[in-house]
Amino acid sequence: MSAPVIVGVDGGESGRDALVLGEWAAAVLGAPLVVAVVHPAPAALGSGRVDAEWVADRRRSAQAVLDGARAVLTTAAEYRTVASTSAAHGLHDLAEQLGAEAIVVGSGRAGPRHRLFPGSTADRLLAGSVCPIAVAPAGLERAPGTLGRIGVAYVDTLDGRAALEAAARLAARTRTPVRIYTVVADADATLPFLVGQDAEHAFLDTARETFEQSLRRAAESVRDLPVDWEIRTGDVVDQLAELDDVDVLFCGSRGYGPARRVLLGGVSTRLLRRARRPVVVVPRSG
């Protein structure tokens, strides 16, 4: 079996968003689609006993969730139930077992519509995954593939380059343009006012020139695809969260920690809670 796209569902409203995003990703990547529900593993009640009736009920509930997923999808998929101590742990184990291309989840049930608000499953998945994690915002109105652009939140680091590489692979499949975004802080947020406006503006000009150079190099590194770039000014999360003209936005995890693991930093965490479009967090490759 080639590397699949795994969609984790739990019967909540966010599951439909995840299924829409996951079905599109699998089709674009030419990957098998696996829909998974994690149910509690049998736990001992004492003296080696387990509540067999409760376990059987959880299994029936998981099957009912899968039946609901079948009604949403329009393409073939493999359906699995996984017994584990937690939903995140079960999806992690399944991803490692299958060598998954990506794990797709919906936003948390308590999240506002049109905004990402990962519940506990997404939060735990995003802490240490070996493959990219895609999170669909609640109430996904425009399906991926309808806007014709792949976005990348970029800083010239290992994490930023990993995000760009993953985005370019997807864009090569869809034959859509890539836009690379970098955000520069407002003047008031960069240096103390005692430094003086002249020095502050000189600093900002230098920073912008540095970012422009790194963005040009990043764009030139992507072959055979239309790539442009944009520097925005303001709070990085505010600017990236409001993007509404990309099919998906790729971003890196934080710039330290084990290679090939997603380890969220502060920007990625806040972005996932507020983004209007699907976000894919990519583990750095080395």
CSV table of C-alpha atoms in Angstrom, one decimal:
chain,number,residue,atom,x,y,z
A,1,MET,CA,0.0,0.0,0.0
A,2,SER,CA,1.4,3.4,-0.9
A,3,ALA,CA,1.5,6.2,1.6
A,4,PRO,CA,-2.1,7.1,2.5
A,5,VAL,CA,-3.9,10.2,3.7
A,6,ILE,CA,-5.5,9.4,7.0
A,7,VAL,CA,-8.6,11.3,8.1
A,8,GLY,CA,-9.5,11.1,11.7
A,9,VAL,CA,-13.2,11.6,12.5
A,10,ASP,CA,-15.2,11.3,15.8
A,11,GLY,CA,-18.8,11.9,14.7
A,12,GLY,CA,-18.7,15.7,15.4
A,13,GLU,CA,-19.5,18.4,13.0
A,14,SER,CA,-15.8,19.0,12.3
A,15,GLY,CA,-15.5,15.5,10.9
A,16,ARG,CA,-17.3,16.6,7.7
A,17,ASP,CA,-14.7,19.4,7.2
A,18,ALA,CA,-11.9,16.9,7.7
A,19,LEU,CA,-13.4,14.5,5.2
A,20,VAL,CA,-13.8,17.2,2.5
A,21,LEU,CA,-10.1,18.3,3.0
A,22,GLY,CA,-8.8,14.7,3.2
A,23,GLU,CA,-10.7,13.5,0.1
A,24,TRP,CA,-9.3,16.4,-1.9
A,25,ALA,CA,-5.7,15.9,-0.6
A,26,ALA,CA,-5.8,12.1,-1.4
A,27,ALA,CA,-7.2,12.8,-4.9
A,28,VAL,CA,-4.5,15.4,-5.6
A,29,LEU,CA,-1.7,13.3,-4.2
A,30,GLY,CA,-2.9,10.1,-5.9
A,31,ALA,CA,-2.9,8.5,-2.4
A,32,PRO,CA,-5.2,6.0,-0.8
A,33,LEU,CA,-7.7,7.5,1.6
A,34,VAL,CA,-8.0,5.9,5.0
A,35,VAL,CA,-10.8,7.1,7.4
A,36,ALA,CA,-10.2,6.2,11.0
A,37,VAL,CA,-12.1,6.3,14.2
A,38,VAL,CA,-10.3,5.7,17.5
A,39,HIS,CA,-12.2,4.1,20.3
A,40,PRO,CA,-11.1,3.3,23.8
A,41,ALA,CA,-9.0,0.2,24.3
A,42,PRO,CA,-10.2,-2.3,26.9
A,43,ALA,CA,-9.1,-1.2,30.3
A,44,ALA,CA,-8.9,-3.5,33.3
A,45,LEU,CA,-11.4,-2.9,36.1
A,46,GLY,CA,-9.3,-4.8,38.5
A,47,SER,CA,-8.3,-8.5,39.0
A,48,GLY,CA,-8.0,-8.8,35.2
A,49,ARG,CA,-11.6,-7.9,34.5
A,50,VAL,CA,-12.8,-5.5,31.8
A,51,ASP,CA,-16.3,-4.1,31.1
A,52,ALA,CA,-16.9,-6.1,27.9
A,53,GLU,CA,-20.4,-4.5,27.4
A,54,TRP,CA,-18.9,-1.0,27.5
A,55,VAL,CA,-16.1,-1.9,25.1
A,56,ALA,CA,-18.7,-3.4,22.7
A,57,ASP,CA,-20.8,-0.3,22.9
A,58,ARG,CA,-17.7,1.9,22.0
A,59,ARG,CA,-17.0,-0.3,19.0
A,60,ARG,CA,-20.6,0.0,17.8
A,61,SER,CA,-20.3,3.8,18.2
A,62,ALA,CA,-17.1,3.8,16.2
A,63,GLN,CA,-18.8,1.8,13.4
A,64,ALA,CA,-21.7,4.3,13.4
A,65,VAL,CA,-19.2,7.2,12.9
A,66,LEU,CA,-17.7,5.3,9.9
A,67,ASP,CA,-21.1,4.8,8.4
A,68,GLY,CA,-21.7,8.6,8.6
A,69,ALA,CA,-18.3,9.2,6.9
A,70,ARG,CA,-19.3,6.8,4.1
A,71,ALA,CA,-22.3,9.0,3.4
A,72,VAL,CA,-20.1,12.1,3.0
A,73,LEU,CA,-17.4,10.8,0.8
A,74,THR,CA,-17.8,10.4,-3.0
A,75,THR,CA,-14.7,8.3,-3.6
A,76,ALA,CA,-13.4,5.0,-2.4
A,77,ALA,CA,-11.8,4.8,1.0
A,78,GLU,CA,-10.6,2.3,3.5
A,79,TYR,CA,-12.4,2.5,6.9
A,80,ARG,CA,-10.7,1.5,10.1
A,81,THR,CA,-11.5,1.5,13.8
A,82,VAL,CA,-8.5,1.7,16.1
A,83,ALA,CA,-8.4,0.9,19.8
A,84,SER,CA,-6.1,3.1,21.8
A,85,THR,CA,-5.8,5.1,25.0
A,86,SER,CA,-6.5,8.3,23.2
A,87,ALA,CA,-7.6,9.5,19.8
A,88,ALA,CA,-4.3,11.2,19.1
A,89,HIS,CA,-2.2,8.2,20.2
A,90,GLY,CA,-4.3,5.9,18.0
A,91,LEU,CA,-3.9,8.2,14.9
A,92,HIS,CA,-0.2,8.5,15.6
A,93,ASP,CA,0.2,4.8,15.8
A,94,LEU,CA,-1.8,4.3,12.6
A,95,ALA,CA,0.2,6.9,10.7
A,96,GLU,CA,3.5,5.2,11.7
A,97,GLN,CA,2.2,1.8,10.9
A,98,LEU,CA,1.0,2.9,7.4
A,99,GLY,CA,3.8,5.4,6.7
A,100,ALA,CA,1.1,8.0,6.2
A,101,GLU,CA,1.5,11.0,3.8
A,102,ALA,CA,-0.6,13.2,6.1
A,103,ILE,CA,-3.1,13.1,8.9
A,104,VAL,CA,-6.2,15.3,8.4
A,105,VAL,CA,-8.5,16.4,11.3
A,106,GLY,CA,-11.2,18.9,11.8
A,107,SER,CA,-11.3,21.7,14.2
A,108,GLY,CA,-12.5,21.2,17.8
A,109,ARG,CA,-16.2,20.9,18.4
A,110,ALA,CA,-16.2,24.1,20.5
A,111,GLY,CA,-14.5,26.1,17.8
A,112,PRO,CA,-16.3,29.0,16.1
A,113,ARG,CA,-17.4,28.5,12.5
A,114,HIS,CA,-14.9,29.5,9.9
A,115,ARG,CA,-12.0,29.5,12.4
A,116,LEU,CA,-9.6,26.8,13.4
A,117,PHE,CA,-9.8,25.8,17.1
A,118,PRO,CA,-8.1,22.5,17.5
A,119,GLY,CA,-9.6,20.3,20.2
A,120,SER,CA,-7.5,18.1,22.4
A,121,THR,CA,-7.1,15.5,19.6
A,122,ALA,CA,-5.6,18.0,17.2
A,123,ASP,CA,-3.5,19.6,19.9
A,124,ARG,CA,-1.9,16.3,20.8
A,125,LEU,CA,-1.5,15.3,17.2
A,126,LEU,CA,0.4,18.5,16.5
A,127,ALA,CA,2.9,17.8,19.3
A,128,GLY,CA,5.3,15.4,17.7
A,129,SER,CA,3.8,13.9,14.6
A,130,VAL,CA,6.1,12.2,12.1
A,131,CYS,CA,4.0,13.4,9.1
A,132,PRO,CA,2.3,16.7,8.2
A,133,ILE,CA,-0.9,17.5,10.0
A,134,ALA,CA,-3.7,19.3,8.1
A,135,VAL,CA,-6.5,21.0,10.1
A,136,ALA,CA,-9.7,22.1,8.4
A,137,PRO,CA,-11.5,25.2,9.8
A,138,ALA,CA,-15.0,24.8,11.1
A,139,GLY,CA,-17.7,25.2,8.5
A,140,LEU,CA,-15.3,24.9,5.5
A,141,GLU,CA,-17.3,26.9,2.9
A,142,ARG,CA,-15.1,26.7,-0.2
A,143,ALA,CA,-13.6,23.3,-0.8
A,144,PRO,CA,-9.9,23.1,-1.5
A,145,GLY,CA,-9.0,23.4,-5.1
A,146,THR,CA,-11.5,26.2,-5.9
A,147,LEU,CA,-9.2,29.1,-5.2
A,148,GLY,CA,-6.2,28.1,-7.3
A,149,ARG,CA,-3.3,29.1,-5.1
A,150,ILE,CA,-1.1,27.3,-2.5
A,151,GLY,CA,0.2,29.6,0.3
A,152,VAL,CA,3.4,29.2,2.4
A,153,ALA,CA,4.2,31.0,5.6
A,154,TYR,CA,7.9,31.4,5.1
A,155,VAL,CA,11.0,32.3,7.2
A,156,ASP,CA,14.4,31.3,5.9
A,157,THR,CA,14.9,28.4,8.4
A,158,LEU,CA,14.9,24.6,8.1
A,159,ASP,CA,11.2,24.7,9.0
A,160,GLY,CA,10.3,27.3,6.5
A,161,ARG,CA,12.2,25.5,3.7
A,162,ALA,CA,10.4,22.2,4.7
A,163,ALA,CA,7.0,23.9,4.4
A,164,LEU,CA,7.9,25.4,1.0
A,165,GLU,CA,9.1,22.0,-0.3
A,166,ALA,CA,5.9,20.3,0.8
A,167,ALA,CA,3.8,23.1,-0.7
A,168,ALA,CA,5.7,22.9,-4.0
A,169,ARG,CA,5.0,19.1,-4.2
A,170,LEU,CA,1.3,19.7,-3.8
A,171,ALA,CA,1.3,22.6,-6.3
A,172,ALA,CA,3.1,20.5,-8.8
A,173,ARG,CA,0.2,18.0,-8.6
A,174,THR,CA,-2.5,20.7,-8.9
A,175,ARG,CA,-0.5,22.9,-11.4
A,176,THR,CA,-1.5,26.0,-9.3
A,177,PRO,CA,0.7,29.0,-8.4
A,178,VAL,CA,2.5,29.2,-5.1
A,179,ARG,CA,2.6,32.4,-3.0
A,180,ILE,CA,5.1,32.8,-0.3
A,181,TYR,CA,4.3,35.1,2.6
A,182,THR,CA,6.5,36.8,5.2
A,183,VAL,CA,5.3,39.2,7.8
A,184,VAL,CA,7.3,42.2,9.1
A,185,ALA,CA,6.3,43.8,12.4
A,186,ASP,CA,4.8,47.3,12.5
A,187,ALA,CA,7.3,50.0,13.2
A,188,ASP,CA,5.8,50.6,16.7
A,189,ALA,CA,6.4,46.9,17.5
A,190,THR,CA,10.1,46.7,16.6
A,191,LEU,CA,12.2,49.1,18.6
A,192,PRO,CA,11.7,51.2,21.7
A,193,PHE,CA,10.6,54.8,20.9
A,194,LEU,CA,13.8,56.1,22.6
A,195,VAL,CA,15.9,54.7,19.7
A,196,GLY,CA,14.5,57.4,17.5
A,197,GLN,CA,12.4,57.3,14.3
A,198,ASP,CA,15.4,57.6,11.9
A,199,ALA,CA,17.2,54.6,13.4
A,200,GLU,CA,13.9,52.6,13.6
A,201,HIS,CA,13.1,53.2,9.9
A,202,ALA,CA,16.6,52.3,8.9
A,203,PHE,CA,16.3,49.1,10.8
A,204,LEU,CA,12.9,48.3,9.2
A,205,ASP,CA,14.3,49.1,5.7
A,206,THR,CA,17.2,46.7,6.3
A,207,ALA,CA,15.0,44.0,7.6
A,208,ARG,CA,12.7,44.3,4.6
A,209,GLU,CA,15.6,44.1,2.2
A,210,THR,CA,16.8,41.0,4.0
A,211,PHE,CA,13.4,39.4,3.7
A,212,GLU,CA,13.0,40.3,0.1
A,213,GLN,CA,16.4,38.6,-0.7
A,214,SER,CA,15.4,35.5,1.1
A,215,LEU,CA,12.0,35.4,-0.6
A,216,ARG,CA,13.5,35.8,-4.0
A,217,ARG,CA,15.9,32.9,-3.3
A,218,ALA,CA,13.0,30.8,-2.0
A,219,ALA,CA,10.9,31.6,-5.1
A,220,GLU,CA,13.8,30.8,-7.4
A,221,SER,CA,14.3,27.4,-5.7
A,222,VAL,CA,10.9,26.2,-6.9
A,223,ARG,CA,11.2,24.8,-10.4
A,224,ASP,CA,8.6,24.7,-13.1
A,225,LEU,CA,5.9,26.4,-11.1
A,226,PRO,CA,4.6,30.0,-11.0
A,227,VAL,CA,5.8,31.4,-7.7
A,228,ASP,CA,5.4,34.9,-6.3
A,229,TRP,CA,5.9,36.4,-2.9
A,230,GLU,CA,4.4,39.0,-0.6
A,231,ILE,CA,5.7,40.8,2.4
A,232,ARG,CA,2.9,41.9,4.8
A,233,THR,CA,3.2,44.3,7.7
A,234,GLY,CA,1.6,43.8,11.1
A,235,ASP,CA,1.2,41.0,13.6
A,236,VAL,CA,2.2,37.7,12.0
A,237,VAL,CA,-0.7,35.7,13.2
A,238,ASP,CA,-3.3,38.4,12.3
A,239,GLN,CA,-1.9,38.7,8.8
A,240,LEU,CA,-1.7,35.0,8.1
A,241,ALA,CA,-5.0,34.0,9.8
A,242,GLU,CA,-7.0,36.4,7.6
A,243,LEU,CA,-5.7,35.0,4.3
A,244,ASP,CA,-8.8,33.8,2.4
A,245,ASP,CA,-7.4,33.4,-1.1
A,246,VAL,CA,-5.4,30.2,-0.8
A,247,ASP,CA,-6.6,26.6,-1.0
A,248,VAL,CA,-4.3,25.7,1.9
A,249,LEU,CA,-1.6,27.4,3.9
A,250,PHE,CA,1.6,25.5,4.7
A,251,CYS,CA,3.7,26.4,7.6
A,252,GLY,CA,6.7,24.9,9.5
A,253,SER,CA,6.8,23.8,13.0
A,254,ARG,CA,9.2,25.5,15.4
A,255,GLY,CA,12.9,25.7,14.6
A,256,TYR,CA,14.2,23.2,17.1
A,257,GLY,CA,13.4,19.8,18.4
A,258,PRO,CA,13.8,16.4,16.7
A,259,ALA,CA,14.0,16.3,12.9
A,260,ARG,CA,11.0,14.9,11.1
A,261,ARG,CA,8.7,15.8,14.0
A,262,VAL,CA,6.0,18.5,14.2
A,263,LEU,CA,6.7,20.5,17.4
A,264,LEU,CA,4.5,23.6,17.4
A,265,GLY,CA,5.9,27.0,18.2
A,266,GLY,CA,3.9,30.0,19.4
A,267,VAL,CA,3.1,31.4,15.9
A,268,SER,CA,1.9,28.0,14.6
A,269,THR,CA,-0.2,27.3,17.6
A,270,ARG,CA,-2.0,30.6,17.4
A,271,LEU,CA,-2.4,30.5,13.7
A,272,LEU,CA,-4.2,27.1,13.9
A,273,ARG,CA,-6.7,28.6,16.3
A,274,ARG,CA,-7.6,31.5,14.0
A,275,ALA,CA,-6.9,30.7,10.4
A,276,ARG,CA,-9.7,31.0,7.9
A,277,ARG,CA,-8.3,28.4,5.4
A,278,PRO,CA,-7.0,24.9,6.0
A,279,VAL,CA,-3.5,24.9,7.5
A,280,VAL,CA,-0.9,22.2,7.0
A,281,VAL,CA,1.9,22.0,9.6
A,282,VAL,CA,5.0,20.3,8.2
A,283,PRO,CA,7.7,18.6,10.2
A,284,ARG,CA,11.2,19.7,9.2
A,285,SER,CA,13.2,17.3,7.2
A,286,GLY,CA,16.5,17.4,8.8
